[in-house]
PDB file of C-alpha atoms and ligand atoms in Angstrom:
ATOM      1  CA  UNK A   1      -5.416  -2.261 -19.979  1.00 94.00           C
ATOM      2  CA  UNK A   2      -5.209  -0.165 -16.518  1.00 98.00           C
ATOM      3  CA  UNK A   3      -1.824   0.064 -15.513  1.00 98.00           C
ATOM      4  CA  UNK A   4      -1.560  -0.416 -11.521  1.00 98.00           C
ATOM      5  CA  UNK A   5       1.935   0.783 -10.260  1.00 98.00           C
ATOM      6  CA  UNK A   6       2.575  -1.213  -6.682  1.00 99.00           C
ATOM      7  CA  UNK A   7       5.283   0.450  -4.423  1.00 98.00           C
ATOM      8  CA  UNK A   8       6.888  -1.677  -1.833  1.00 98.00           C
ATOM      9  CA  UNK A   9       8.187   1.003   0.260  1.00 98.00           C
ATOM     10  CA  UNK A  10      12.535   0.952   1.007  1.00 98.00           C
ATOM     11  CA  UNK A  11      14.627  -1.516   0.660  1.00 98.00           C
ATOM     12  CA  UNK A  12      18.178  -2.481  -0.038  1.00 98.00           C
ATOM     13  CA  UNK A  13      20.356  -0.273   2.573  1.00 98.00           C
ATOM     14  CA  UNK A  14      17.320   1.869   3.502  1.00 98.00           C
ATOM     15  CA  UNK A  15      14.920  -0.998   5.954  1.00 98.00           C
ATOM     16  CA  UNK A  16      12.199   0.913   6.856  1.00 98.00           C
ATOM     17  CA  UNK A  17      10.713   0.481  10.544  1.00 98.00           C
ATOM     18  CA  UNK A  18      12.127  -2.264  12.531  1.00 97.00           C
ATOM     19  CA  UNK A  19      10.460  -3.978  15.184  1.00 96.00           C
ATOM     20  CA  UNK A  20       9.955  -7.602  16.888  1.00 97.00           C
ATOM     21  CA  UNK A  21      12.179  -9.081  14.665  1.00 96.00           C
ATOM     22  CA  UNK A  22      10.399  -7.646  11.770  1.00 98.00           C
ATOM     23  CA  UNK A  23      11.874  -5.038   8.854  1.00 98.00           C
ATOM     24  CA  UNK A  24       9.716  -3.166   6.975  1.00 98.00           C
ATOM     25  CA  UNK A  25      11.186  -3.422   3.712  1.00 98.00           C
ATOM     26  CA  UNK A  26      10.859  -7.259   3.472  1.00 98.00           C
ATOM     27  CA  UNK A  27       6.615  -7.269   4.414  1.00 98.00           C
ATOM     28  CA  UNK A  28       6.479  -4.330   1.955  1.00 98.00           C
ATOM     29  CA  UNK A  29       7.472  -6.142  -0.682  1.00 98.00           C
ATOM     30  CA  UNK A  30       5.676  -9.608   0.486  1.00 98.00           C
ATOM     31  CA  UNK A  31       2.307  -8.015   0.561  1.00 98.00           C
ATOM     32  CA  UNK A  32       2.856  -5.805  -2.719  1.00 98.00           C
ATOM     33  CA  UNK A  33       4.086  -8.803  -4.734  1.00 98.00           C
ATOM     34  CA  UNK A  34       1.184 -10.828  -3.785  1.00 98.00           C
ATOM     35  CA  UNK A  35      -1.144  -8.155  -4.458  1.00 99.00           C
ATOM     36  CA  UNK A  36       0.269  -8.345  -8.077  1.00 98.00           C
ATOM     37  CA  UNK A  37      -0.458 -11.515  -8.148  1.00 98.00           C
ATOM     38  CA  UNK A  38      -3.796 -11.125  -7.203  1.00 98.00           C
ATOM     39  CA  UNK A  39      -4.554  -8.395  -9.118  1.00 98.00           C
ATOM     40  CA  UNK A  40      -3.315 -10.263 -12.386  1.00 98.00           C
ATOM     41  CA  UNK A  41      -5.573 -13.751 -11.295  1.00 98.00           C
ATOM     42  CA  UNK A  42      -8.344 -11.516 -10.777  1.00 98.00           C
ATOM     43  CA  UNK A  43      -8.835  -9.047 -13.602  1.00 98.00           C
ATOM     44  CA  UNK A  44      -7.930  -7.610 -16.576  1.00 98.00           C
ATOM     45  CA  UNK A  45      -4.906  -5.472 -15.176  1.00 98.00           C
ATOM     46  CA  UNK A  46      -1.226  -4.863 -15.479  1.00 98.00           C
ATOM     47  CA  UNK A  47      -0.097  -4.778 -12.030  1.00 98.00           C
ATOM     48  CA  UNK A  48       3.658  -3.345 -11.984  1.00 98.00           C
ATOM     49  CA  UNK A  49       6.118  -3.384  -9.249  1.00 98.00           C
ATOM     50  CA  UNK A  50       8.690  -0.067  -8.256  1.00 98.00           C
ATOM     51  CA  UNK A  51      11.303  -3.402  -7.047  1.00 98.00           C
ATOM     52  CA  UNK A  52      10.767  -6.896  -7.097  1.00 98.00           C
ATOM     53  CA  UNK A  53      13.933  -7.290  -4.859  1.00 98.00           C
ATOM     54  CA  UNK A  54      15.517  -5.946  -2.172  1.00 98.00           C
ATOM     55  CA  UNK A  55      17.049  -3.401  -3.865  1.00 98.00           C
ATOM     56  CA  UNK A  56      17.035   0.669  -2.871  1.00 97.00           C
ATOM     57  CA  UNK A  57      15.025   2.660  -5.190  1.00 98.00           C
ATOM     58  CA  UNK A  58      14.945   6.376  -4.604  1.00 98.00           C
ATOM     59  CA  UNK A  59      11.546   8.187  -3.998  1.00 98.00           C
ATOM     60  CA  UNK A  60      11.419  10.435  -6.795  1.00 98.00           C
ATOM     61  CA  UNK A  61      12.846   6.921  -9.228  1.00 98.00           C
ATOM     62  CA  UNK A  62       9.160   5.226  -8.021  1.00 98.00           C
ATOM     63  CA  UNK A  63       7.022   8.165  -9.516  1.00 98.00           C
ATOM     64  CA  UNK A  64       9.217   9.074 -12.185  1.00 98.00           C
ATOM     65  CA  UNK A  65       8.676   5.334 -13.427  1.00 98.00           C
ATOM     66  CA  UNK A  66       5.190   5.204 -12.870  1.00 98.00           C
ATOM     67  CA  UNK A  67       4.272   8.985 -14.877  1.00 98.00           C
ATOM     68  CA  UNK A  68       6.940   7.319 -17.700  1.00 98.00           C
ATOM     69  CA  UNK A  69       4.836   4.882 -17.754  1.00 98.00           C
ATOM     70  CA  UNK A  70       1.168   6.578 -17.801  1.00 98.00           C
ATOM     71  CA  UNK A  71      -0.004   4.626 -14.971  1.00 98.00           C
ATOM     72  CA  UNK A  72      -3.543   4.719 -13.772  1.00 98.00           C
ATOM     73  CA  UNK A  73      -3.166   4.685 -10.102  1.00 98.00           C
ATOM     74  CA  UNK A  74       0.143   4.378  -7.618  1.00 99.00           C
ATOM     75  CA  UNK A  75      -0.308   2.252  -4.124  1.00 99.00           C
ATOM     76  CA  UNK A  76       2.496   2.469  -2.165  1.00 99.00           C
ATOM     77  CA  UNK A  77       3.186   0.026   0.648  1.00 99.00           C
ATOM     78  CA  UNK A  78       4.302   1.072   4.555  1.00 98.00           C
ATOM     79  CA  UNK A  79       3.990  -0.105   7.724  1.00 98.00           C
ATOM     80  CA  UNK A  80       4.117   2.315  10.889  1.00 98.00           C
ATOM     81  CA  UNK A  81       6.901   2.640  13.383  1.00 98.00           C
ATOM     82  CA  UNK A  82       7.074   5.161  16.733  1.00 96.00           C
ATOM     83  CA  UNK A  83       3.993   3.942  19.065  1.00 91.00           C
ATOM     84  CA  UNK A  84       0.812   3.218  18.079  1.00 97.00           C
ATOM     85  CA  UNK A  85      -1.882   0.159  16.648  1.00 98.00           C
ATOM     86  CA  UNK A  86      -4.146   0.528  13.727  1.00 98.00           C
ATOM     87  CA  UNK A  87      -4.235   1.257  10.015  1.00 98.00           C
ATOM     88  CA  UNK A  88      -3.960   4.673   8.723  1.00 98.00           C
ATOM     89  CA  UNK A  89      -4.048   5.694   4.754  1.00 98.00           C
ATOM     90  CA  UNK A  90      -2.350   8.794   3.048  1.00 98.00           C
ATOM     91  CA  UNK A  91      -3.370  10.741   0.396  1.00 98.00           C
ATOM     92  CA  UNK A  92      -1.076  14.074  -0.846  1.00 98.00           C
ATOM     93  CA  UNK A  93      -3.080  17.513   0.793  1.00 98.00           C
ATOM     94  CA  UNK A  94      -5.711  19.252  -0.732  1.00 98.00           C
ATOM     95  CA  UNK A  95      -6.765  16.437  -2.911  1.00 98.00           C
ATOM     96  CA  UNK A  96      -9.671  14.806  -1.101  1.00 97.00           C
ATOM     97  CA  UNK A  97     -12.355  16.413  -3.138  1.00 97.00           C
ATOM     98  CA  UNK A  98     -10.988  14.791  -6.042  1.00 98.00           C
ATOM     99  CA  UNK A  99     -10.215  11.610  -8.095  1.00 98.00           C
ATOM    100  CA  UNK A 100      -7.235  10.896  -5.931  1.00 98.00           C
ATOM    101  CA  UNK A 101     -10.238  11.308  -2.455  1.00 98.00           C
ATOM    102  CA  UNK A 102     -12.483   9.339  -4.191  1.00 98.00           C
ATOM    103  CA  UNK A 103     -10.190   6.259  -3.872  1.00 98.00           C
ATOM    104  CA  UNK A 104      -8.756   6.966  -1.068  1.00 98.00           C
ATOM    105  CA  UNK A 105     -12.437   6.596   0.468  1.00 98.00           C
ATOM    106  CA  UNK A 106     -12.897   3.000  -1.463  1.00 98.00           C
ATOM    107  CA  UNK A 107      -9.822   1.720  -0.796  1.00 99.00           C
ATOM    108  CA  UNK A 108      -9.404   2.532   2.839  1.00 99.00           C
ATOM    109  CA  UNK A 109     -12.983   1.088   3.331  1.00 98.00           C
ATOM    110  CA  UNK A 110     -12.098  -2.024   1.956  1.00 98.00           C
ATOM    111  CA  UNK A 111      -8.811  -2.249   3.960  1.00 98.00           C
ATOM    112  CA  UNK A 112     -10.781  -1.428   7.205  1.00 98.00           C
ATOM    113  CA  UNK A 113     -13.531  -4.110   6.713  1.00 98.00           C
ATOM    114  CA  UNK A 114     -10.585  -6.613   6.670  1.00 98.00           C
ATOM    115  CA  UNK A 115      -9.095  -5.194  10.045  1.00 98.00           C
ATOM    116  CA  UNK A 116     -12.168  -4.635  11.403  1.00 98.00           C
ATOM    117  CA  UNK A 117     -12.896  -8.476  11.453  1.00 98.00           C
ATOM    118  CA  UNK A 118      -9.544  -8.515  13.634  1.00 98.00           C
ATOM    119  CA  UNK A 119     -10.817  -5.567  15.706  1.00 98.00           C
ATOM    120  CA  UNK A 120      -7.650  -3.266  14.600  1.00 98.00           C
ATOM    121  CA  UNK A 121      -7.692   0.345  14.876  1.00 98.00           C
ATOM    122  CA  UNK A 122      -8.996   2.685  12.096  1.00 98.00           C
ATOM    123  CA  UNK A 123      -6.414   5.669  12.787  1.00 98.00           C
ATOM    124  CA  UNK A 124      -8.211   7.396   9.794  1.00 98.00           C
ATOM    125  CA  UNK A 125      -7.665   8.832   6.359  1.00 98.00           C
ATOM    126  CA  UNK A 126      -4.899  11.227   6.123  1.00 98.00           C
ATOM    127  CA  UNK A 127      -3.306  13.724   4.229  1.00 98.00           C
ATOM    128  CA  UNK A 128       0.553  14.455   4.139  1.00 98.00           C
ATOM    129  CA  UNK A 129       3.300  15.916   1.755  1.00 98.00           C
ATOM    130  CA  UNK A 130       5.368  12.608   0.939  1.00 98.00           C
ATOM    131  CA  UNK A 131       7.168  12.556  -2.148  1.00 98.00           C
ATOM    132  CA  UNK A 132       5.431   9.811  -3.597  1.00 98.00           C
ATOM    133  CA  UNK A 133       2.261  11.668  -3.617  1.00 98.00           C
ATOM    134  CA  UNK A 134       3.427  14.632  -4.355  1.00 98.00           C
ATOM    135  CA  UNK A 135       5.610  13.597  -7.955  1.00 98.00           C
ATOM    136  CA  UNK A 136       3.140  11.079  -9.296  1.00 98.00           C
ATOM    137  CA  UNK A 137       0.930  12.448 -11.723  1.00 98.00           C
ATOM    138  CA  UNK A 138      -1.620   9.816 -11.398  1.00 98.00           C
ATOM    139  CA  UNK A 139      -4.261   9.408  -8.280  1.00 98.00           C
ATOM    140  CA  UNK A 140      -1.932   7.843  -5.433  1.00 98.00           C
ATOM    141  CA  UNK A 141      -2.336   6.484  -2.148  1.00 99.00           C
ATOM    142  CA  UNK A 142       0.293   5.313   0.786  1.00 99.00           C
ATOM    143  CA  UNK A 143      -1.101   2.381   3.283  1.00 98.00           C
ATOM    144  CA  UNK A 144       0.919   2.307   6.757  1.00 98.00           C
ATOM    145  CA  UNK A 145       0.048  -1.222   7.161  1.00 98.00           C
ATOM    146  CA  UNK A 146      -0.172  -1.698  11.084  1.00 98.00           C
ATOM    147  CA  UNK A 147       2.536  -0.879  13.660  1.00 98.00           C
ATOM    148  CA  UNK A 148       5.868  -3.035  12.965  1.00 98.00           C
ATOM    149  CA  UNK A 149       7.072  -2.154  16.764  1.00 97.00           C
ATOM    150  CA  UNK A 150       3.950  -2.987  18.236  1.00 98.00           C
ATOM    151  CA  UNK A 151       3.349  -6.349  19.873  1.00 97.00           C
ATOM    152  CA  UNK A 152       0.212  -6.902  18.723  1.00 98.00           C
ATOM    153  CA  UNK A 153       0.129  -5.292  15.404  1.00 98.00           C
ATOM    154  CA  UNK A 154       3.539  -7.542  14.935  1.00 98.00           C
ATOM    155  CA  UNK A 155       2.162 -10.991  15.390  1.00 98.00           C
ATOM    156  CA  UNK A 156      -0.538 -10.154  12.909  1.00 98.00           C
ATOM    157  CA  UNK A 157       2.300  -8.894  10.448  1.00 98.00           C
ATOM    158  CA  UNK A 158       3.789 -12.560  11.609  1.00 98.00           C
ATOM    159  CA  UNK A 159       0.860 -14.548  10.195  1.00 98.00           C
ATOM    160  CA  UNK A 160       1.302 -15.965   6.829  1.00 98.00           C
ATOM    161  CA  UNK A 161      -2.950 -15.892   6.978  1.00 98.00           C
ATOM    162  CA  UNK A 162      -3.251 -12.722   7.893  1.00 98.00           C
ATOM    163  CA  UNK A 163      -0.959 -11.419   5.234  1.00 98.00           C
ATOM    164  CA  UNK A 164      -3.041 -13.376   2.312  1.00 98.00           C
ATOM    165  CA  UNK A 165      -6.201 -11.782   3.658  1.00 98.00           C
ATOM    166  CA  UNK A 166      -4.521  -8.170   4.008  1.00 98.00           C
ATOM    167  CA  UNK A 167      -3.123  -8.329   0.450  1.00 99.00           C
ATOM    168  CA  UNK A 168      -6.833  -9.890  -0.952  1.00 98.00           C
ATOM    169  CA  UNK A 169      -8.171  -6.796   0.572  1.00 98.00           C
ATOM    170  CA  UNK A 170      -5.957  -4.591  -0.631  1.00 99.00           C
ATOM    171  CA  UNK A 171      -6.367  -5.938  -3.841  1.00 98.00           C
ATOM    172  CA  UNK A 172     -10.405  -5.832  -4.095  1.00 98.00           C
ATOM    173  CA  UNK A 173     -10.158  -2.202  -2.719  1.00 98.00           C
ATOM    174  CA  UNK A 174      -7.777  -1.491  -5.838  1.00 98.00           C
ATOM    175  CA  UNK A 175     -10.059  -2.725  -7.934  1.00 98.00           C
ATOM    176  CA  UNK A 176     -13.450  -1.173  -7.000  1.00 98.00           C
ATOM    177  CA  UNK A 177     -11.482   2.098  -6.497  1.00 98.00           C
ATOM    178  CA  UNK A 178     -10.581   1.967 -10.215  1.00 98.00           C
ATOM    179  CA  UNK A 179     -13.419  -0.034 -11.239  1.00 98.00           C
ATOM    180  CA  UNK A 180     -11.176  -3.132 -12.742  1.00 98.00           C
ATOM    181  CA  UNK A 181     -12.698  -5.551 -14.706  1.00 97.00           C
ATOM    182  CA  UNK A 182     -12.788  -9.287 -13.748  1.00 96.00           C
TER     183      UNK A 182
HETATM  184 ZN1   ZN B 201       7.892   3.231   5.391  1.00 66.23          ZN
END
């Protein structure tokens, strides 16, 4: 069975972004967790979490666990901070000619078709040297799920609707990316 390693990004002393009476580390792990859930209604799938609390895990703990466990793909969850609206996805440099691309281009385009509908911002598909990229072994990808300190982006991140439909998408883009089976 395809092993699916979900990273809710911070927690425990380390919040993330905070914004609009929003932290970072809390919708992280919303949206992953339901995405698990998702992923397990939906097809045949283990769908593993890097915390299922608010707890602080390091960065190099999340890949470590997922390359101990073999995993077939890593999806780790952000939202953006510092000025700005839109989605934007992350992939580790170099890599977009391969497996790791590949994805990236299916998963993003899923993603985007759900904003889209909302008439969010496509920032774009990106490439950058986080450590979650760079110490999994397996294909990985990092989502900065809107902007937590922006208004607009914020009341979004504030709809319990919303959230369902993000982590649905998320979720089908996961799955055509690594081809799961219902
Ligand atoms: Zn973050």
């Amino acid at each position: 069975m395809p092993k699916i390693i979900l990273d809710p990004g911070h927690g425990g002393n380390d919040p993330g972004a905070t914004g609009n009476g929003l932290q970072e580390k809390q919708l992280t792990l919303t949206i992953a967790a339901k995405v698990q859930t998702l992923l397990e209604e939906q097809y045949i799938v283990d769908a593993i979490l890097t915390r299922s609390s608010d707890v602080y895990v390091g960065l190099s703990e999340r890949a470590q666990f997922a390359n101990g466990l073999g995993a077939d793909y890593f999806v780790s969850f952000h939202h953006n901070a510092g000025g700005g609206t839109g989605f934007e996805s992350y992939i580790y440099p170099g890599t977009s000619g391969t497996e790791t691309g590949r994805r990236q281009d299916v998963v993003h385009a899923e993603i985007m078709k759900f904003y889209a509908g909302y008439g969010l911002r496509d920032r774009g598909q990106k490439e950058a040297n986080f450590a979650v990229l760079r110490e999994t072994a397996m294909p990985a990808i990092l989502l900065e799920n809107l902007f937590i300190d922006h208004s607009g982006d914020a009341s979004y991140l504030k709809n319990p609707t919303f959230i369902q439909g993000l982590s649905q998408a998320v979720a089908s883009g996961i799955a055509k990316a690594v081809n799961l089976q219902p």
